[in-house]
Amino acid sequence: MVIEKKQTGGSLLFDVLQQHGVQHVFGYPGGAIMPIYDALYDSDVEHFLCRHEQGAAFSAVGYARASGKVGVCLATSGPGATNLITGLADAMADSIPIIAITGQVATAAMGSDAFQEVDIFGLSLACTKHSFQVTNVNELENVLHQAFAIALEGRQGPVLVDIPKDIQLATVNAVLNDAVNLQNKVKLPPANVGKAIALLSQAKQPVLYVGGGVGMANAVDELREFVKATALPSVSTLKGLGALDPDNENYLGMLGMHGTKAANLAVQESDLLIAVGARFDDRVTGKLNEFAPNAKIIHFDIDTAEINKRRAVDSAILGDLKVNLPALSVPLSIKPWQDKCRQMKHDFGWQYDHPNETIFAPAVLKEISEKMPKNSCVTTDVGQHQMWAAQHMSFQDPSNFLTSGGMGTMGFGLPAAIGAQISRPNDCIVTVSGDGSIMMNIQELATIKRFQLPVKIVLIDNSKLGMVRQWQDLFFSGRLSETDLSDNPDFVMLANAFDIKAKQITLKNEVSAAIEEMLDHNGPYLLQVKINAEDNVWPLVPPETANDKMMEST
Amino acid sequence: MNDYQLIILADDKQVVLERILQVTRYRGFLINGINAKVNTGTHIGTIELMVSSDRPIELLVDQINKLIDIKEVKVDSKTQQSTA
């Protein structure tokens, strides 16, 4: 359908966003984006004012990851635009489809070091899938259509569109074409699964290694059917959590630096590794040339550039997982191996007995996971609490566990939870944070207050930058450099200042009632869980070490 | 170190050259020389890029191919040689 309409560039932006189904955007106004905010005034698109542009970017990421839709954020030129950069880099590392719209100084002023001018187009090159700068208002509509197509096509990712102020104000006779589809630039050859089937049929000790690509490809059902048909022992990356059924008897948990002992040992002993939407990240492999040393590799991916990037493969299956995974579904005769993996899972299971009265964070997170409503969504920040959440909470879908995987960005959790809550207003959204991370985007408590978002904040508080402290203890002779946070603010008082109900617990016998009170509360809630500052995350594979040489305690 | 010459066809869009140079540096390849021209009739740019690295050239070819404005990347096999 074609509609002709005379309007400004700013107004056209919102029409095209709506054409692509965008109902919600996150942003912060400023001088060079004022015409867009003026057009917003008349638009049906709902805007959520964040309190920092980084918060807007992470809310867009959380929105996208929780809903499967494109997340959109807006910022002004200069510092507004540069404040988006960390969120864009995070979205790039985790392949998240967001679109960032930045205001720019007027075209006549560009390149003159004008007030609040920065070359965000140039800065975007290393942290976006693609970027545009619109210098002719007649190109704006097509650029926006392309931005959506690029963000969603193939391996998803962030796209930035920089729009100078005069382009936002210019009148355009918009056509409002149907959204364009990108031509599939890199033609993928039809997947040849013959070799992969032969490898799988011959394998005696195969392991399925599942990454974030499964959720991105919307192929959770196909993966689970594949697992049902093959009964393969399986492991997950951090970003893959939720793709595999956590209750499956052959599921061994997360692999890698803080993976389970069973998962890491199974992978190290495997003779065939079937990587599905995973990229042999250094936090997964440990010392690369000792990773799964006897395994042949089958690699399913959508991105040609991931094949042979860090580990040479024996069979590459490129393309859509929804199509390709079922083609490899063959029954296997690997009972002795399955039995061994199950035995390891049993022998090396988590232990929750903890000797004293202080609170044991893994047990708290496990209890929250068991008590929170079905289809709750958990976001995390980065550090010890993140690894404990990954180890001890269970998820039935990747869209229910949002964590900064590739970039490891502290400050992610709170704004990501805001985005998730807005995209899924009827679901319980829990953010697990640490006393270091939460301070990185603490201003977003104001966004929670303004929109009365019922986000549940679980603050695991050891008054330390815990993960760095753990590494300083283990690998830097206990020289604790700049990791003490014992002068943190009173978090209960801080939450109350934003009209958020809050409670601090310090003893094990307070945990259950506090979790129930938090989950039953009809509104935002902050639960500050004080833990022992010396608690460590185990197991731990030390840097540049093979995954079977993990440390289990000191 | 191995030397390679890449022949890249790209849409004549703004910053395409900048994008190629950024990816080349980031992925661990030294740029030894560059020739670039645009055919104004077809709006297709041709970029000849001389690079060297210890890393396999396929890693760079795959990454440049991912850039949206790139139409084709070829390695000129005649130029492939070791300078170690």
XYZ file of C-alpha atoms in Angstrom:
638
model
C 0.000 0.000 0.000
C 1.307 3.475 -0.833
C 0.252 6.590 1.098
C 1.463 10.070 0.110
C 1.753 12.637 2.864
C 3.523 16.009 3.251
C 5.285 16.192 6.592
C 8.571 16.970 8.359
C 11.431 14.525 8.637
C 10.777 14.261 12.371
C 7.148 13.357 11.833
C 8.057 10.872 9.102
C 10.377 9.096 11.559
C 7.477 8.191 13.830
C 5.268 7.127 10.928
C 7.927 4.708 9.730
C 8.552 3.430 13.267
C 4.845 2.710 13.595
C 4.829 1.084 10.193
C 7.360 -1.376 11.618
C 5.201 -2.033 14.651
C 7.142 0.132 17.104
C 4.914 1.189 20.008
C 7.536 2.108 22.588
C 10.811 4.045 22.417
C 13.381 4.985 25.057
C 15.259 8.245 25.010
C 16.388 11.593 26.298
C 15.836 14.900 24.494
C 18.343 17.626 23.737
C 19.069 20.494 21.370
C 19.810 18.712 18.108
C 16.923 16.276 18.388
C 14.236 18.795 19.375
C 12.315 18.617 16.076
C 11.978 14.853 16.551
C 10.733 15.352 20.116
C 8.324 17.977 18.790
C 6.967 15.417 16.333
C 6.767 12.876 19.172
C 4.318 15.262 20.873
C 1.744 14.440 18.167
C 2.695 10.782 17.743
C 1.015 7.674 19.084
C 4.415 6.158 19.815
C 4.911 5.989 23.582
C 8.193 7.439 24.832
C 9.901 6.376 28.058
C 12.166 9.050 29.432
C 15.269 7.442 30.859
C 17.676 9.408 33.057
C 20.798 8.764 31.029
C 21.190 7.820 27.376
C 23.043 4.649 28.366
C 19.906 3.685 30.282
C 17.852 4.290 27.136
C 20.137 2.061 25.063
C 20.046 -0.783 27.603
C 16.284 -0.462 27.985
C 16.016 -0.848 24.203
C 18.247 -3.934 24.444
C 16.155 -5.394 27.279
C 12.973 -4.646 25.352
C 14.319 -6.414 22.254
C 15.645 -9.439 24.122
C 12.525 -9.945 26.223
C 10.065 -9.536 23.347
C 11.857 -10.503 20.117
C 10.942 -7.086 18.677
C 13.319 -4.320 17.594
C 14.232 -1.960 20.452
C 14.458 1.747 19.650
C 16.325 4.495 21.507
C 16.714 8.219 20.863
C 19.445 10.650 21.889
C 20.645 14.083 20.983
C 23.960 14.904 19.323
C 27.360 15.012 21.030
C 27.284 13.652 24.590
C 23.800 12.233 24.131
C 25.027 10.183 21.205
C 28.302 9.109 22.831
C 26.367 7.949 25.894
C 24.638 5.411 23.638
C 27.932 3.866 22.549
C 28.264 1.341 25.389
C 24.739 0.099 24.746
C 25.447 -0.244 21.038
C 28.666 -2.161 21.723
C 26.746 -4.431 24.077
C 24.063 -5.046 21.439
C 26.766 -5.720 18.842
C 28.519 -8.290 21.029
C 25.265 -10.110 21.813
C 23.666 -9.668 18.336
C 20.646 -7.692 19.552
C 18.439 -5.829 17.057
C 18.124 -2.243 18.234
C 17.887 1.006 16.311
C 19.475 4.146 17.724
C 18.256 7.469 16.379
C 20.606 10.356 17.071
C 20.100 14.041 16.449
C 22.987 15.800 14.745
C 23.837 19.469 14.293
C 22.468 20.987 11.092
C 24.216 19.943 7.892
C 25.655 23.428 7.342
C 27.331 23.270 10.773
C 28.637 19.719 10.448
C 32.407 19.507 10.491
C 32.815 22.893 12.159
C 33.222 21.663 15.749
C 29.791 23.081 16.487
C 28.234 22.986 19.956
C 27.412 19.387 20.905
C 28.805 18.124 17.643
C 30.574 14.779 17.567
C 31.179 12.449 14.642
C 28.841 9.761 15.947
C 28.660 8.288 12.454
C 32.422 7.697 12.567
C 32.270 6.502 16.189
C 29.535 4.024 15.313
C 31.614 2.065 12.808
C 33.201 -0.233 15.372
C 30.104 -0.854 17.488
C 27.173 -1.228 15.095
C 26.186 -3.707 12.422
C 25.595 -0.712 10.163
C 25.005 2.998 10.433
C 23.550 5.796 8.362
C 23.803 9.560 8.282
C 20.889 11.151 6.473
C 21.817 14.295 4.541
C 18.780 14.455 2.261
C 15.312 14.260 3.748
C 14.069 12.402 0.688
C 16.320 9.493 1.650
C 15.077 9.305 5.237
C 12.195 6.914 4.696
C 14.221 4.388 2.759
C 17.101 4.608 5.237
C 14.741 3.814 8.111
C 13.290 0.817 6.266
C 16.810 -0.410 5.587
C 17.750 0.087 9.238
C 14.986 -2.303 10.331
C 15.852 -4.829 7.644
C 19.565 -4.797 8.541
C 18.925 -5.003 12.294
C 16.825 -8.145 11.817
C 18.409 -9.886 8.842
C 20.822 -12.820 9.312
C 22.867 -12.322 12.471
C 20.947 -9.538 14.164
C 22.555 -6.375 15.481
C 22.354 -2.664 16.271
C 21.904 0.033 13.618
C 22.422 3.765 14.148
C 20.672 6.469 12.123
C 22.121 9.967 12.572
C 19.729 12.725 11.493
C 20.874 16.374 11.310
C 18.505 18.935 12.782
C 17.661 20.578 9.432
C 16.719 17.182 8.002
C 14.357 16.645 10.940
C 12.737 20.016 10.147
C 12.689 19.702 6.344
C 9.425 19.043 4.583
C 9.209 15.783 2.734
C 6.587 14.324 0.472
C 6.790 10.911 2.057
C 5.536 7.950 0.115
C 5.378 5.473 3.010
C 6.257 2.492 0.903
C 5.828 -0.985 2.218
C 8.843 -1.918 4.259
C 11.711 -3.067 2.054
C 13.354 -6.430 2.392
C 17.080 -6.626 2.152
C 18.378 -8.772 -0.623
C 20.248 -11.653 0.896
C 23.694 -10.321 0.056
C 25.732 -13.280 1.152
C 24.157 -16.257 -0.527
C 24.466 -19.251 1.709
C 24.899 -22.555 -0.110
C 22.237 -25.163 0.651
C 23.246 -26.897 3.826
C 24.871 -30.265 3.228
C 24.198 -32.321 6.303
C 25.505 -35.612 4.876
C 28.952 -35.306 6.420
C 27.508 -34.102 9.705
C 25.168 -37.098 9.905
C 28.095 -39.416 9.260
C 30.147 -37.729 11.991
C 27.249 -37.924 14.416
C 26.510 -41.557 13.635
C 30.149 -42.554 14.210
C 30.597 -40.577 17.422
C 30.838 -42.469 20.688
C 30.962 -39.435 22.999
C 29.152 -36.533 21.329
C 28.117 -33.358 23.173
C 25.691 -30.658 22.065
C 27.036 -27.143 22.741
C 24.209 -24.582 22.573
C 24.654 -20.821 22.263
C 22.594 -17.677 22.060
C 21.955 -18.156 18.351
C 19.194 -20.652 19.092
C 17.015 -18.049 20.790
C 17.882 -15.439 18.163
C 16.776 -17.877 15.446
C 13.553 -18.575 17.333
C 14.530 -22.240 17.167
C 14.039 -23.355 20.774
C 11.311 -25.834 19.771
C 13.435 -27.292 16.975
C 16.402 -27.618 19.334
C 14.333 -29.426 21.934
C 12.936 -31.786 19.286
C 16.502 -32.451 18.157
C 17.552 -33.198 21.735
C 14.555 -35.482 22.152
C 15.418 -37.430 18.981
C 19.132 -37.782 19.703
C 19.214 -37.797 23.532
C 22.549 -36.020 23.292
C 24.314 -34.884 26.450
C 24.102 -31.105 26.208
C 25.711 -27.961 27.602
C 24.883 -24.280 27.254
C 26.730 -21.003 27.018
C 25.724 -18.071 29.232
C 23.627 -16.588 26.453
C 22.196 -19.947 25.464
C 20.619 -20.546 28.896
C 16.911 -21.276 28.524
C 17.196 -22.818 25.063
C 17.641 -26.319 26.488
C 15.132 -27.701 28.946
C 16.921 -27.355 32.298
C 15.045 -30.398 33.583
C 16.246 -32.706 30.791
C 18.224 -35.592 32.285
C 20.977 -35.205 29.672
C 21.420 -31.454 30.253
C 24.643 -30.787 32.142
C 24.404 -27.006 32.620
C 26.608 -24.116 31.589
C 30.142 -24.726 30.320
C 33.190 -22.490 30.456
C 34.961 -20.402 33.054
C 32.216 -20.776 35.681
C 30.532 -23.765 34.122
C 29.544 -26.934 35.941
C 32.170 -29.582 36.450
C 30.016 -32.120 34.584
C 29.571 -29.822 31.568
C 33.250 -29.001 31.284
C 34.438 -32.572 31.795
C 31.946 -33.921 29.254
C 33.064 -31.385 26.648
C 36.737 -32.084 27.332
C 36.165 -35.842 26.932
C 33.910 -35.574 23.900
C 34.837 -36.975 20.504
C 32.300 -34.779 18.683
C 31.066 -31.323 19.579
C 27.930 -30.048 17.877
C 28.023 -26.256 18.238
C 24.650 -24.645 17.609
C 24.541 -20.858 17.371
C 27.696 -20.569 19.470
C 31.049 -18.989 18.698
C 33.777 -20.649 20.804
C 34.108 -17.514 22.934
C 37.200 -17.355 25.154
C 35.069 -17.531 28.319
C 33.686 -20.808 26.969
C 36.844 -22.464 25.692
C 39.431 -21.591 28.309
C 42.813 -22.350 26.773
C 41.766 -22.685 23.170
C 44.223 -25.290 21.969
C 43.293 -27.573 24.867
C 39.528 -27.148 24.441
C 37.754 -30.428 23.642
C 41.084 -31.727 22.347
C 39.803 -34.973 20.853
C 36.569 -33.654 19.389
C 35.592 -33.241 15.792
C 33.370 -30.206 15.275
C 30.005 -29.697 13.602
C 29.118 -25.998 13.614
C 25.621 -24.648 12.914
C 25.545 -20.865 12.438
C 23.956 -18.060 10.427
C 27.204 -16.092 10.223
C 29.812 -17.373 7.761
C 32.505 -15.373 9.557
C 32.105 -17.474 12.718
C 33.065 -20.688 10.910
C 36.730 -21.555 11.536
C 37.201 -18.228 13.364
C 38.543 -19.714 16.598
C 38.252 -23.463 16.046
C 38.566 -25.326 12.761
C 35.413 -27.277 11.981
C 34.866 -30.626 10.278
C 31.373 -29.771 9.068
C 29.813 -26.317 8.797
C 26.050 -26.019 8.452
C 25.194 -22.450 7.548
C 21.724 -20.991 7.554
C 18.451 -21.083 9.433
C 18.537 -23.341 12.485
C 14.798 -23.925 12.204
C 15.425 -25.652 8.889
C 18.821 -27.205 9.477
C 18.519 -28.677 12.967
C 15.744 -31.146 12.128
C 17.837 -32.476 9.243
C 20.375 -33.848 11.715
C 17.837 -35.580 13.956
C 18.967 -39.182 14.016
C 18.686 -41.686 16.852
C 22.052 -42.513 18.403
C 23.494 -45.515 20.229
C 25.518 -43.804 22.918
C 24.085 -45.263 26.116
C 27.425 -45.787 27.923
C 28.318 -42.124 27.285
C 24.896 -40.880 28.349
C 25.199 -42.919 31.529
C 28.634 -41.514 32.244
C 27.432 -37.916 31.734
C 24.417 -38.451 33.962
C 26.667 -39.947 36.613
C 28.959 -36.906 36.468
C 25.912 -34.636 36.713
C 24.846 -36.543 39.825
C 28.315 -36.727 41.380
C 29.185 -33.087 40.798
C 25.800 -31.500 41.526
C 25.493 -28.173 43.342
C 25.774 -28.193 47.114
C 23.612 -25.752 49.043
C 24.608 -26.730 52.557
C 26.299 -23.685 53.995
C 27.610 -23.811 57.543
C 26.833 -20.529 59.277
C 24.024 -18.015 59.708
C 25.125 -15.699 56.926
C 23.300 -15.753 53.617
C 24.503 -18.002 50.787
C 23.766 -16.200 47.511
C 23.441 -19.351 45.342
C 20.701 -20.665 47.659
C 18.848 -17.320 47.589
C 18.877 -17.236 43.782
C 17.766 -20.853 43.546
C 14.861 -20.125 45.879
C 13.821 -17.030 43.913
C 13.982 -19.081 40.721
C 11.708 -21.722 42.233
C 9.232 -19.243 43.704
C 8.928 -16.640 40.939
C 5.910 -17.008 38.624
C 6.160 -19.081 35.478
C 7.531 -17.089 32.530
C 9.249 -14.566 34.736
C 12.162 -12.751 33.139
C 15.456 -12.236 34.956
C 18.053 -9.642 34.018
C 21.468 -9.377 35.625
C 24.371 -7.044 35.895
C 27.926 -8.321 35.634
C 30.084 -10.016 38.222
C 29.736 -12.704 40.871
C 25.959 -12.298 41.172
C 25.661 -12.776 37.400
C 27.514 -16.088 37.481
C 25.534 -17.281 40.516
C 22.303 -16.408 38.693
C 23.479 -18.311 35.608
C 24.453 -21.315 37.712
C 21.557 -21.519 40.145
C 18.480 -20.128 38.407
C 16.524 -22.073 35.766
C 14.949 -20.714 32.611
C 12.573 -22.234 30.109
C 13.362 -19.772 27.317
C 16.341 -17.554 26.392
C 14.051 -14.520 26.443
C 13.645 -15.118 30.186
C 17.325 -14.579 31.015
C 18.854 -11.307 29.850
C 22.487 -10.813 30.692
C 25.339 -8.942 29.087
C 27.290 -11.851 27.640
C 29.874 -10.761 25.107
C 30.526 -7.261 26.406
C 30.064 -8.004 30.116
C 28.681 -4.533 30.789
C 28.131 -3.494 34.396
C 25.055 -1.275 34.578
C 23.080 -3.471 32.173
C 20.637 -5.070 34.577
C 18.417 -2.266 35.839
C 17.689 -0.528 32.507
C 17.375 -3.893 30.729
C 14.731 -4.858 33.303
C 12.879 -1.611 32.575
C 12.811 -2.462 28.862
C 11.739 -6.017 29.604
C 8.935 -4.851 31.918
C 7.590 -2.433 29.309
C 7.614 -5.100 26.611
C 6.008 -7.695 28.911
C 3.801 -5.751 31.336
C 2.067 -8.858 32.650
C 5.192 -10.845 33.463
C 7.268 -10.679 36.625
C 10.620 -9.040 35.879
C 13.445 -9.623 38.357
C 16.834 -7.969 38.115
C 19.714 -9.525 40.005
C 22.419 -6.967 40.614
C 25.486 -6.350 42.712
C 26.421 -3.391 44.867
C 29.070 -2.391 42.314
C 26.974 -2.797 39.181
C 23.775 -1.190 40.406
C 25.513 2.119 41.000
C 26.484 2.298 37.318
C 22.931 3.102 36.232
C 21.290 3.848 39.587
C 19.581 6.899 38.057
C 17.155 4.528 36.324
C 15.356 4.080 39.665
C 13.765 7.367 38.645
C 12.448 5.746 35.458
C 10.979 2.915 37.556
C 9.343 5.489 39.808
C 7.973 7.613 36.980
C 6.311 4.725 35.191
C 5.528 2.733 38.346
C 7.175 -0.363 36.907
C 6.864 -3.365 39.268
C 10.467 -4.505 38.733
C 11.878 -6.638 41.548
C 15.496 -5.730 42.324
C 17.585 -8.338 44.112
C 20.766 -6.643 45.253
C 23.474 -9.145 46.201
C 25.602 -6.935 48.428
C 29.091 -7.875 49.588
C 30.327 -4.264 49.785
C 32.929 -5.192 47.198
C 33.567 -5.337 43.513
C 33.272 -9.024 44.187
C 34.539 -10.663 41.026
C 37.586 -8.409 40.793
C 38.210 -8.951 44.508
C 38.003 -12.717 43.932
C 40.599 -12.510 41.152
C 42.850 -10.246 43.226
C 42.731 -12.835 46.006
C 43.395 -15.761 43.684
C 45.744 -14.373 41.074
C 47.213 -11.132 42.448
C 48.476 -12.312 45.856
C 45.529 -10.826 47.722
C 46.533 -7.271 46.862
C 43.034 -5.784 47.000
C 43.245 -2.759 44.775
C 40.217 -0.438 44.548
C 37.616 -3.135 45.149
C 36.327 -2.040 48.548
C 32.820 -0.517 48.418
C 32.086 -0.489 52.135
C 31.108 3.174 51.924
C 28.184 2.429 49.604
C 25.002 4.407 50.255
C 22.180 3.036 52.363
C 20.394 1.152 49.574
C 17.093 0.868 51.449
C 17.013 4.608 52.050
C 18.075 5.190 48.457
C 15.230 3.043 47.089
C 12.769 4.744 49.414
C 13.855 8.100 47.994
C 12.453 6.871 44.676
C 9.248 5.608 46.334
C 10.448 2.040 45.960
C 9.743 -0.321 48.845
C 12.921 -1.921 50.108
C 14.248 -4.293 52.736
C 17.669 -5.460 53.874
C 18.321 -9.024 55.028
C 21.505 -10.299 56.630
C 20.625 -13.740 58.058
C 19.755 -17.029 56.417
C 16.528 -17.399 58.374
C 15.188 -14.139 56.882
C 15.511 -15.271 53.263
C 12.304 -17.169 52.523
C 9.899 -14.633 54.018
C 11.715 -11.772 52.294
C 11.542 -13.443 48.887
C 7.829 -14.054 49.327
C 7.222 -10.481 50.447
C 9.105 -9.163 47.417
C 7.316 -11.380 44.905
C 3.908 -10.672 46.461
C 4.412 -6.911 46.439
C 2.320 -5.144 43.839
C 4.952 -2.688 42.688
C 8.690 -2.135 42.503
C 10.729 -3.625 45.314
C 14.403 -3.698 46.260
C 15.665 -6.604 48.344
C 19.170 -5.985 49.646
C 20.810 -9.317 50.423
C 23.957 -8.870 52.518
C 26.450 -11.669 51.970
C 29.927 -12.534 53.173
C 32.506 -10.415 51.377
C 34.818 -13.413 51.002
C 32.370 -15.682 49.150
C 33.681 -16.810 45.763
C 32.142 -18.157 42.592
C 33.033 -21.822 42.047
C 34.056 -23.646 39.966
C 36.522 -21.335 38.248
C 38.705 -22.170 35.292
C 41.739 -19.874 35.673
C 42.720 -17.807 32.653
C 44.616 -19.642 29.870
C 43.855 -22.988 31.461
C 42.080 -26.030 30.061
C 38.478 -26.400 31.215
C 39.104 -29.702 33.015
C 41.590 -27.986 35.330
C 39.020 -25.921 37.190
C 39.479 -24.683 40.722
C 36.677 -25.751 43.054
C 37.683 -23.874 46.206
C 40.760 -22.384 47.807
C 53.740 -12.613 7.904
C 51.923 -13.268 4.659
C 51.126 -10.634 2.048
C 47.788 -10.573 0.287
C 45.991 -8.385 -2.199
C 42.250 -8.079 -1.889
C 40.013 -6.822 -4.665
C 36.814 -5.457 -3.214
C 33.721 -4.292 -5.073
C 31.452 -2.032 -3.053
C 28.487 0.254 -3.449
C 29.719 3.820 -3.732
C 28.348 4.841 -0.353
C 29.756 7.273 2.150
C 32.287 5.829 4.599
C 32.593 2.484 2.834
C 36.358 2.944 2.669
C 36.484 3.888 6.343
C 34.507 0.772 7.234
C 36.892 -1.488 5.302
C 39.965 0.097 6.882
C 38.486 -0.156 10.381
C 37.644 -3.849 10.004
C 41.042 -4.603 8.455
C 42.941 -3.013 11.343
C 40.678 -4.460 14.040
C 40.961 -8.000 12.691
C 44.749 -7.899 12.842
C 45.905 -7.062 9.307
C 48.480 -4.422 8.415
C 47.601 -2.216 5.485
C 50.534 -1.916 3.085
C 48.802 -0.080 0.275
C 45.469 0.873 -1.210
C 44.032 1.884 -4.583
C 40.427 2.982 -4.756
C 38.291 4.316 -7.584
C 34.632 4.711 -8.341
C 32.975 3.921 -11.632
C 30.578 6.846 -11.891
C 28.432 5.000 -14.403
C 27.667 2.026 -12.176
C 28.273 3.656 -8.787
C 30.419 0.664 -7.934
C 33.686 1.331 -6.182
C 36.713 -0.920 -6.693
C 39.210 -1.085 -3.861
C 42.510 -2.901 -4.110
C 43.893 -3.474 -0.650
C 47.385 -4.789 0.052
C 47.582 -6.317 3.532
C 49.851 -8.526 5.578
C 49.224 -10.668 8.630
C 50.024 -13.952 10.330
C 46.310 -14.676 10.380
C 44.520 -16.581 7.594
C 43.176 -14.200 4.955
C 39.793 -15.971 5.028
C 39.142 -14.395 8.436
C 39.401 -10.919 6.927
C 37.506 -11.814 3.744
C 34.574 -13.104 5.809
C 34.516 -9.999 7.981
C 34.685 -7.560 5.061
C 31.979 -9.545 3.305
C 29.707 -8.911 6.289
C 29.803 -5.156 5.721
C 26.487 -4.130 4.258
C 27.792 -2.164 1.269
C 30.231 -4.810 0.027
C 29.342 -6.665 -3.153
C 32.356 -8.941 -3.583
C 35.746 -9.678 -2.023
C 38.400 -11.623 -3.904
C 41.915 -12.594 -2.928
C 44.394 -12.164 -5.778
C 46.227 -15.470 -5.451
C 49.176 -14.191 -7.523
C 50.065 -11.770 -4.741
C 49.983 -14.270 -1.911
C 53.491 -14.667 -0.518
C 55.338 -14.944 2.708
C 57.530 -12.091 3.902
C 58.556 -13.777 7.121
